[in-house]
């Protein structure tokens, strides 16, 4: 079974990441996307570890493939359609100021950036489930922010077995694909957009035609 899931933030979400110094200064670009690893865990009703939006996390579960085998749910990365966003920079000591030091050979300041997604932000994703799905809310982020879930089942779709270009974000580790633009790097697979996939489905979503790539470990939907 395939569902379109619309997620609406009902509380503030905190996403932690690290910013390292660069020759031109401190530059960080945060894409408005949530990785499908924590989303899958949240849809299964399990606890999500705090740090999961960068390559610095240590997963407490065995991976997305194992989660699907155990729970029968696979969630695609969620992309925000509307985002109320704010970023706070703090020092590693978690104080409310940043201590700047001259760059030397051995010592450079490392900063912690707190990315805040506020109430009213909306994101869209797609879910594959082996059983009828009835998820109303999920909890994500460092402070366990709450998102309301609106599910709509996709009943009419066409299976694609020839090369096509996906127009939704997907996990490059799960899907057999080539090329594409990396939106978010992650230990459980980078979030990719575009490129060319070998297997997927096509369906209508309102006035838009969706090309959704399928993970290699999911044989039937």
XYZ file of N, CA and C in Angstrom:
663
model
N 0.840 -1.184 0.000
C 0.000 0.000 0.000
C 0.883 1.245 0.000
N 0.449 2.260 -0.777
C 1.212 3.498 -0.899
C 0.367 4.662 -0.390
N 0.978 5.524 0.410
C 0.286 6.684 0.962
C 1.084 7.952 0.681
N 0.349 9.033 0.459
C 0.952 10.361 0.508
C 0.741 10.885 1.924
N 1.804 11.379 2.551
C 1.718 11.867 3.927
C 2.054 13.350 3.976
N 1.105 14.139 4.467
C 1.336 15.567 4.673
C 1.589 15.795 6.161
N 2.743 16.384 6.488
C 3.164 16.583 7.870
C 3.110 18.060 8.225
N 2.463 18.377 9.350
C 2.364 19.762 9.816
C 2.962 19.870 11.211
N 3.911 20.784 11.385
C 4.568 20.962 12.682
C 3.606 21.602 13.681
N 3.416 20.950 14.830
C 2.565 21.471 15.899
C 3.389 21.962 17.082
N 4.711 21.845 16.986
C 5.602 22.374 18.018
C 6.953 22.647 17.371
N 7.870 23.236 18.132
C 9.179 23.608 17.593
C 10.088 22.386 17.486
N 10.819 22.291 16.375
C 11.774 21.212 16.152
C 13.196 21.762 16.236
N 14.032 21.063 16.989
C 15.447 21.443 17.082
C 16.281 20.397 16.366
N 17.121 20.855 15.422
C 18.029 19.966 14.713
C 19.455 20.450 14.943
N 20.298 19.619 15.544
C 21.677 20.001 15.849
C 22.626 19.588 14.731
N 23.603 20.429 14.438
C 24.656 20.090 13.482
C 25.913 20.854 13.859
N 27.026 20.511 13.237
C 28.301 21.163 13.528
C 28.739 22.039 12.368
N 29.381 23.168 12.697
C 29.924 24.068 11.694
C 31.431 24.174 11.900
N 32.186 23.835 10.882
C 33.641 23.915 10.969
C 34.156 25.146 10.236
N 35.295 25.695 10.659
C 35.833 26.901 10.023
C 36.324 26.625 8.607
N 36.210 27.626 7.761
C 36.650 27.553 6.369
C 37.487 28.789 6.083
N 38.278 28.752 5.032
C 39.147 29.884 4.710
C 38.360 31.167 4.463
N 37.127 31.029 3.982
C 36.293 32.198 3.696
C 35.347 32.542 4.840
N 35.437 31.782 5.946
C 34.565 32.056 7.086
C 33.780 30.823 7.480
N 32.700 31.037 8.220
C 31.857 29.938 8.663
C 30.615 29.898 7.779
N 30.540 28.882 6.954
C 29.431 28.797 6.009
C 28.709 27.474 6.205
N 27.402 27.523 6.364
C 26.612 26.307 6.477
C 25.287 26.501 5.759
N 24.925 25.529 4.943
C 23.662 25.579 4.226
C 22.821 24.393 4.652
N 21.665 24.654 5.214
C 20.786 23.600 5.694
C 19.611 23.450 4.739
N 19.458 22.257 4.157
C 18.351 22.014 3.236
C 17.088 21.671 4.022
N 15.939 22.160 3.570
C 14.674 21.875 4.273
C 14.173 20.470 3.977
N 14.905 19.467 4.475
C 14.540 18.071 4.225
C 14.825 17.248 5.475
N 13.970 16.258 5.750
C 14.160 15.344 6.875
C 14.497 13.967 6.315
N 15.550 13.354 6.816
C 15.994 12.044 6.333
C 14.945 10.969 6.619
N 14.880 9.956 5.747
C 13.841 8.935 5.917
C 14.174 7.915 7.004
N 15.416 7.889 7.481
C 15.757 6.973 8.579
C 14.996 7.323 9.861
N 15.087 8.558 10.371
C 14.295 8.897 11.560
C 12.799 8.907 11.294
N 12.393 9.261 10.064
C 10.963 9.260 9.749
C 10.382 7.854 9.835
N 11.112 6.870 9.321
C 10.649 5.483 9.390
C 10.534 5.029 10.837
N 11.533 5.382 11.659
C 11.492 5.034 13.081
C 10.282 5.681 13.754
N 10.029 6.956 13.442
C 8.912 7.682 14.055
C 7.569 7.088 13.635
N 7.414 6.727 12.362
C 6.163 6.131 11.888
C 5.910 4.765 12.520
N 6.976 4.092 12.939
C 6.834 2.809 13.634
C 6.514 2.998 15.114
N 6.495 4.254 15.578
C 6.171 4.538 16.969
C 7.327 4.321 17.923
N 8.558 4.275 17.401
C 9.725 4.061 18.248
C 10.421 5.392 18.547
N 11.325 5.347 19.528
C 12.073 6.550 19.889
C 13.123 6.840 18.830
N 13.261 8.128 18.474
C 14.249 8.558 17.492
C 15.445 9.146 18.228
N 16.654 8.710 17.863
C 17.840 9.270 18.511
C 17.965 10.746 18.171
N 18.677 11.487 18.994
C 18.676 12.940 18.878
C 19.394 13.452 17.635
N 20.570 12.946 17.342
C 21.363 13.496 16.241
C 21.233 12.615 15.007
N 20.554 13.113 13.979
C 20.378 12.287 12.788
C 20.398 13.091 11.498
N 20.678 14.385 11.540
C 20.609 15.187 10.320
C 21.971 15.413 9.683
N 22.997 14.801 10.193
C 24.321 14.959 9.604
C 25.098 13.660 9.699
N 26.356 13.649 9.281
C 27.148 12.422 9.295
C 27.750 12.090 10.653
N 27.362 12.820 11.691
C 27.990 12.633 12.992
C 27.190 11.713 13.910
N 26.057 11.203 13.431
C 25.188 10.414 14.298
C 25.684 8.977 14.452
N 25.285 8.346 15.520
C 25.549 6.928 15.743
C 24.208 6.222 15.850
N 23.743 5.578 14.782
C 22.405 4.976 14.774
C 22.247 3.927 15.868
N 21.100 3.914 16.508
C 20.821 2.927 17.540
C 19.997 1.769 16.995
N 19.622 1.832 15.718
C 18.903 0.744 15.069
C 19.763 0.167 13.951
N 19.355 -0.952 13.378
C 20.200 -1.682 12.432
C 20.148 -1.149 11.012
N 19.242 -0.236 10.730
C 19.162 0.305 9.383
C 17.750 0.262 8.836
N 17.535 0.962 7.732
C 16.199 1.103 7.159
C 15.668 -0.228 6.643
N 16.530 -1.010 6.016
C 16.110 -2.307 5.473
C 15.598 -3.225 6.572
N 16.309 -3.271 7.693
C 15.893 -4.094 8.829
C 14.596 -3.573 9.434
N 14.457 -2.244 9.513
C 13.223 -1.658 10.044
C 12.025 -2.047 9.192
N 12.201 -2.088 7.872
C 11.098 -2.476 6.989
C 10.733 -3.951 7.189
N 11.727 -4.796 7.348
C 11.459 -6.223 7.560
C 10.727 -6.455 8.877
N 11.063 -5.662 9.893
C 10.450 -5.828 11.209
C 9.065 -5.198 11.295
N 8.916 -3.993 10.715
C 7.664 -3.258 10.890
C 6.799 -3.120 9.662
N 7.337 -3.417 8.469
C 6.540 -3.343 7.250
C 6.237 -1.934 6.780
N 7.043 -0.942 7.219
C 6.823 0.454 6.822
C 8.119 1.038 6.267
N 7.994 1.722 5.127
C 9.125 2.445 4.548
C 8.663 3.861 4.231
N 9.400 4.855 4.732
C 9.039 6.256 4.534
C 10.133 6.939 3.717
N 9.733 7.741 2.740
C 10.681 8.503 1.929
C 11.088 9.779 2.671
N 12.211 10.393 2.310
C 12.587 11.674 2.923
C 11.482 12.716 2.737
N 11.266 13.524 3.761
C 10.219 14.553 3.707
C 10.829 15.891 3.311
N 10.216 16.538 2.343
C 10.666 17.852 1.887
C 9.647 18.896 2.325
N 10.126 19.982 2.930
C 9.225 21.021 3.422
C 8.697 21.871 2.270
N 7.372 22.005 2.209
C 6.725 22.880 1.232
C 6.665 24.310 1.765
N 6.515 24.420 3.083
C 6.466 25.732 3.741
C 7.246 25.625 5.046
N 8.239 26.495 5.207
C 9.113 26.388 6.370
C 9.238 27.715 7.097
N 8.993 27.681 8.395
C 9.315 28.797 9.275
C 10.595 28.388 10.003
N 11.705 29.037 9.646
C 13.021 28.533 10.013
C 13.849 29.596 10.731
N 14.631 29.146 11.728
C 15.521 30.045 12.457
C 16.775 29.266 12.856
N 17.928 29.930 12.867
C 19.172 29.259 13.225
C 19.857 29.994 14.368
N 20.275 29.251 15.374
C 20.970 29.806 16.530
C 22.362 29.191 16.603
N 23.388 30.026 16.730
C 24.762 29.536 16.818
C 25.261 29.655 18.252
N 25.805 28.556 18.776
C 26.313 28.556 20.145
C 27.665 27.865 20.180
N 28.421 28.089 21.240
C 29.729 27.458 21.374
C 29.561 26.016 21.825
N 30.665 25.255 21.792
C 30.610 23.845 22.171
C 30.272 23.657 23.642
N 30.502 24.695 24.458
C 30.181 24.590 25.877
C 28.698 24.809 26.137
N 27.928 24.974 25.033
C 26.476 25.147 25.098
C 26.075 26.418 25.834
N 26.922 27.440 25.777
C 26.556 28.734 26.336
C 25.849 29.545 25.268
N 25.387 30.730 25.625
C 24.611 31.529 24.679
C 25.488 32.531 23.933
N 26.776 32.290 23.841
C 27.654 33.176 23.083
C 28.706 32.323 22.366
N 29.402 32.936 21.418
C 30.460 32.256 20.671
C 31.786 32.921 20.981
N 32.780 32.151 21.350
C 34.105 32.680 21.648
C 34.994 32.517 20.413
N 35.342 33.633 19.786
C 36.189 33.592 18.592
C 37.660 33.658 18.999
N 38.486 32.792 18.410
C 39.917 32.785 18.672
C 40.670 32.857 17.348
N 41.852 33.464 17.334
C 42.633 33.499 16.091
C 42.946 32.082 15.621
N 42.869 31.862 14.321
C 43.152 30.529 13.800
C 44.649 30.239 13.893
N 44.997 29.124 14.492
C 46.384 28.684 14.591
C 46.517 27.334 13.903
N 47.700 26.788 13.982
C 47.922 25.510 13.309
C 47.128 24.385 13.963
N 46.966 24.461 15.281
C 46.357 23.344 16.000
C 44.991 23.666 16.597
N 44.643 24.931 16.709
C 43.409 25.271 17.417
C 42.530 26.189 16.581
N 41.343 25.709 16.262
C 40.340 26.536 15.592
C 39.015 26.311 16.307
N 38.169 27.331 16.386
C 36.891 27.161 17.084
C 35.931 26.276 16.304
N 35.225 25.408 17.009
C 34.176 24.575 16.418
C 32.852 25.002 17.035
N 31.883 25.287 16.205
C 30.618 25.839 16.675
C 29.483 24.842 16.526
N 28.525 24.938 17.420
C 27.307 24.142 17.313
C 26.189 25.028 16.783
N 25.513 24.563 15.755
C 24.405 25.323 15.183
C 23.096 24.606 15.479
N 22.165 25.312 16.101
C 20.845 24.763 16.377
C 19.868 25.284 15.336
N 19.304 24.378 14.559
C 18.364 24.738 13.513
C 16.946 24.519 14.015
N 16.156 25.571 14.027
C 14.812 25.516 14.599
C 13.768 25.624 13.493
N 12.903 24.629 13.412
C 11.758 24.665 12.501
C 10.515 24.905 13.348
N 9.784 25.963 13.038
C 8.715 26.428 13.921
C 7.341 25.882 13.544
N 6.382 26.184 14.405
C 4.995 25.749 14.238
C 4.427 26.275 12.920
N 3.691 25.425 12.231
C 3.073 25.810 10.965
C 3.822 25.340 9.747
N 5.065 24.889 9.929
C 5.838 24.366 8.802
C 5.182 23.090 8.275
N 5.195 22.931 6.957
C 4.546 21.769 6.337
C 5.522 21.027 5.438
N 5.473 19.695 5.504
C 6.333 18.851 4.683
C 5.505 17.745 4.045
N 6.010 17.210 2.940
C 5.325 16.139 2.217
C 6.269 14.964 2.021
N 5.748 13.758 2.187
C 6.517 12.551 1.941
C 5.576 11.452 1.457
N 6.145 10.293 1.160
C 5.352 9.136 0.724
C 5.747 7.934 1.563
N 4.767 7.057 1.806
C 4.959 5.913 2.695
C 4.526 4.637 1.988
N 5.340 3.595 2.097
C 4.970 2.255 1.636
C 4.722 1.403 2.870
N 3.567 0.760 2.932
C 3.204 -0.040 4.097
C 2.614 -1.378 3.654
N 2.993 -2.438 4.352
C 2.464 -3.766 4.040
C 1.067 -3.971 4.615
N 0.657 -3.096 5.527
C -0.667 -3.157 6.158
C -1.313 -1.775 6.110
N -2.662 -1.704 6.257
C -3.320 -0.392 6.319
C -2.699 0.472 7.417
N -2.444 1.732 7.095
C -1.712 2.631 7.990
C -2.663 3.633 8.630
N -2.494 3.848 9.933
C -3.352 4.794 10.646
C -2.513 5.578 11.661
N -1.571 6.349 11.150
C -0.697 7.164 12.002
C -1.228 8.591 12.021
N -1.474 9.118 13.208
C -2.023 10.471 13.351
C -0.948 11.506 13.695
N 0.018 11.109 14.516
C 1.070 12.024 14.954
C 2.406 11.279 15.001
N 3.491 12.012 14.766
C 4.831 11.474 14.961
C 5.640 12.482 15.771
N 6.713 11.985 16.423
C 7.568 12.862 17.228
C 8.992 12.760 16.714
N 9.603 13.932 16.466
C 10.938 14.000 15.882
C 11.760 15.096 16.542
N 13.071 15.057 16.327
C 13.934 16.148 16.752
C 14.472 15.975 18.155
N 15.392 16.863 18.517
C 16.047 16.801 19.820
C 15.041 16.943 20.954
N 14.093 17.865 20.808
C 13.097 18.118 21.852
C 11.803 17.353 21.598
N 11.874 16.354 20.687
C 10.705 15.534 20.363
C 9.524 16.384 19.904
N 9.744 17.171 18.860
C 8.672 17.984 18.303
C 7.562 17.118 17.733
N 6.350 17.633 17.741
C 5.182 16.873 17.291
C 4.758 17.330 15.902
N 4.515 16.355 15.022
C 3.991 16.643 13.691
C 2.690 15.872 13.496
N 1.664 16.583 13.026
C 0.405 15.937 12.704
C 0.504 15.335 11.311
N -0.024 14.125 11.147
C 0.091 13.389 9.891
C -1.277 13.250 9.237
N -1.361 13.666 7.970
C -2.571 13.443 7.177
C -2.213 12.474 6.064
N -2.849 11.294 6.052
C -2.539 10.248 5.079
C -3.609 10.153 4.000
N -3.156 9.991 2.768
C -4.052 9.785 1.635
C -3.521 8.613 0.817
N -4.327 7.564 0.695
C -3.872 6.367 -0.017
C -3.823 6.595 -1.524
N -2.760 6.109 -2.140
C -2.618 6.145 -3.598
C -3.104 4.801 -4.130
N -4.236 4.803 -4.818
C -4.846 3.545 -5.261
C -4.513 3.200 -6.707
N -4.391 4.207 -7.549
C -4.116 3.964 -8.967
C -2.687 4.373 -9.293
N -1.883 3.398 -9.680
C -0.497 3.686 -10.053
C -0.023 2.683 -11.105
N 1.023 3.070 -11.791
C 1.594 2.245 -12.857
C 3.033 1.902 -12.497
N 3.385 0.635 -12.610
C 4.740 0.202 -12.288
C 5.682 0.495 -13.451
N 6.857 1.028 -13.134
C 7.856 1.377 -14.142
C 9.058 0.445 -14.017
N 9.442 -0.168 -15.127
C 10.581 -1.085 -15.135
C 11.680 -0.631 -16.086
N 11.511 0.561 -16.654
C 12.538 1.152 -17.508
C 13.081 2.413 -16.836
N 14.189 2.909 -17.325
C 14.846 4.069 -16.725
C 13.949 5.309 -16.755
N 13.897 6.033 -15.629
C 13.098 7.255 -15.526
C 13.769 8.201 -14.542
N 13.324 9.451 -14.542
C 13.880 10.461 -13.643
C 12.911 10.730 -12.487
N 13.254 10.365 -11.250
C 12.377 10.619 -10.103
C 12.203 12.119 -9.864
N 10.999 12.525 -9.468
C 10.765 13.933 -9.138
C 10.410 14.117 -7.668
N 10.805 13.159 -6.838
C 10.695 13.271 -5.379
C 12.053 12.920 -4.776
N 12.303 13.378 -3.550
C 13.553 13.052 -2.867
C 13.549 11.581 -2.449
N 14.717 10.947 -2.508
C 14.813 9.532 -2.137
C 16.186 9.248 -1.534
N 16.306 8.075 -0.926
C 17.560 7.655 -0.309
C 18.408 6.924 -1.347
N 19.584 7.484 -1.660
C 20.441 6.900 -2.680
C 21.002 5.538 -2.311
N 20.989 5.198 -1.023
C 21.471 3.895 -0.570
C 20.416 2.817 -0.790
N 19.139 3.192 -0.737
C 18.047 2.228 -0.873
C 17.676 1.968 -2.323
N 17.772 3.008 -3.147
C 17.299 2.950 -4.538
C 18.475 2.764 -5.489
N 18.308 1.885 -6.465
C 19.328 1.705 -7.496
C 19.186 2.828 -8.509
N 20.129 3.771 -8.495
C 20.014 4.955 -9.343
C 21.393 5.468 -9.724
N 21.407 6.416 -10.651
C 22.640 7.060 -11.088
C 22.431 8.566 -11.143
N 23.487 9.302 -10.805
C 23.411 10.757 -10.879
C 22.543 11.337 -9.776
N 22.001 12.503 -10.024
C 21.167 13.172 -9.037
C 21.955 14.146 -8.180
N 21.242 15.021 -7.497
C 21.830 16.052 -6.644
C 21.648 15.659 -5.186
N 22.719 15.672 -4.417
C 22.661 15.305 -3.004
C 22.140 16.471 -2.173
N 20.992 16.266 -1.527
C 20.398 17.288 -0.668
C 20.941 17.226 0.753
N 21.165 15.995 1.247
C 21.572 15.816 2.640
C 22.425 14.561 2.762
N 23.596 14.697 3.367
C 24.467 13.543 3.574
C 24.146 12.888 4.911
N 24.169 11.558 4.933
C 23.773 10.839 6.137
C 24.397 9.451 6.127
N 24.684 8.933 7.313
C 25.301 7.613 7.437
C 24.407 6.510 6.895
N 23.106 6.682 6.990
C 22.161 5.682 6.493
C 21.782 5.925 5.041
N 22.589 6.677 4.315
C 22.332 6.940 2.898
C 22.039 8.405 2.650
N 22.589 8.954 1.583
C 22.366 10.361 1.252
C 20.988 10.577 0.638
N 20.371 11.696 0.979
C 19.098 12.071 0.355
C 19.406 12.701 -1.001
N 18.815 12.138 -2.057
C 19.121 12.536 -3.429
C 17.857 13.004 -4.129
N 18.014 13.941 -5.059
C 16.895 14.385 -5.899
C 17.330 14.303 -7.358
N 16.418 13.814 -8.209
C 16.717 13.730 -9.640
C 17.505 12.487 -9.981
N 18.315 12.570 -11.018
C 19.084 11.423 -11.461
C 18.246 10.477 -12.308
N 18.653 9.221 -12.340
C 17.966 8.206 -13.135
C 17.815 6.933 -12.320
N 16.589 6.430 -12.192
C 16.302 5.202 -11.452
C 15.809 4.121 -12.408
N 15.959 2.864 -11.998
C 15.614 1.745 -12.874
C 14.260 1.126 -12.564
N 13.732 1.371 -11.375
C 12.473 0.717 -10.982
C 11.671 1.662 -10.105
N 10.361 1.748 -10.373
C 9.525 2.636 -9.576
C 8.075 2.575 -10.001
N 7.309 3.576 -9.572
C 5.897 3.673 -9.935
C 5.576 5.100 -10.353
N 4.497 5.237 -11.102
C 4.026 6.544 -11.560
C 2.554 6.669 -11.211
N 2.161 7.837 -10.677
C 0.760 8.061 -10.337
C 0.459 9.548 -10.347
N -0.829 9.865 -10.341
C -1.292 11.253 -10.338
C -1.503 11.729 -8.909
N -0.970 12.896 -8.601
C -1.200 13.546 -7.313
C -1.755 14.929 -7.601
N -3.079 15.051 -7.519
C -3.785 16.264 -7.931
C -3.474 16.524 -9.409
N -2.808 17.629 -9.750
C -2.513 17.922 -11.153
C -1.076 17.579 -11.540
N -0.366 16.904 -10.657
C 1.043 16.592 -10.901
C 1.241 15.088 -11.049
N 2.127 14.699 -11.951
C 2.467 13.297 -12.139
C 3.721 12.988 -11.332
N 3.626 12.012 -10.427
C 4.718 11.676 -9.525
C 5.448 10.434 -10.030
N 6.777 10.541 -10.081
C 7.628 9.403 -10.429
C 8.399 9.012 -9.171
N 7.985 7.898 -8.558
C 8.511 7.484 -7.260
C 9.404 6.252 -7.420
N 10.694 6.360 -7.119
C 11.586 5.192 -7.216
C 11.351 4.231 -6.057
N 11.481 2.938 -6.304
C 11.249 1.934 -5.272
C 12.571 1.396 -4.738
N 12.655 1.166 -3.420
C 13.861 0.565 -2.838
C 14.076 -0.847 -3.381
N 15.324 -1.261 -3.443
C 15.651 -2.582 -3.987
C 15.102 -3.713 -3.131
N 14.997 -3.509 -1.814
C 14.573 -4.591 -0.931
C 13.055 -4.714 -0.813
N 12.297 -3.846 -1.476
C 10.836 -3.963 -1.498
C 10.426 -4.550 -2.843
N 9.916 -5.780 -2.835
C 9.594 -6.479 -4.074
C 8.229 -6.091 -4.619
N 7.235 -5.928 -3.728
C 5.879 -5.589 -4.154
C 5.335 -4.463 -3.293
N 4.433 -3.649 -3.890
C 3.781 -2.564 -3.143
C 2.272 -2.748 -3.196
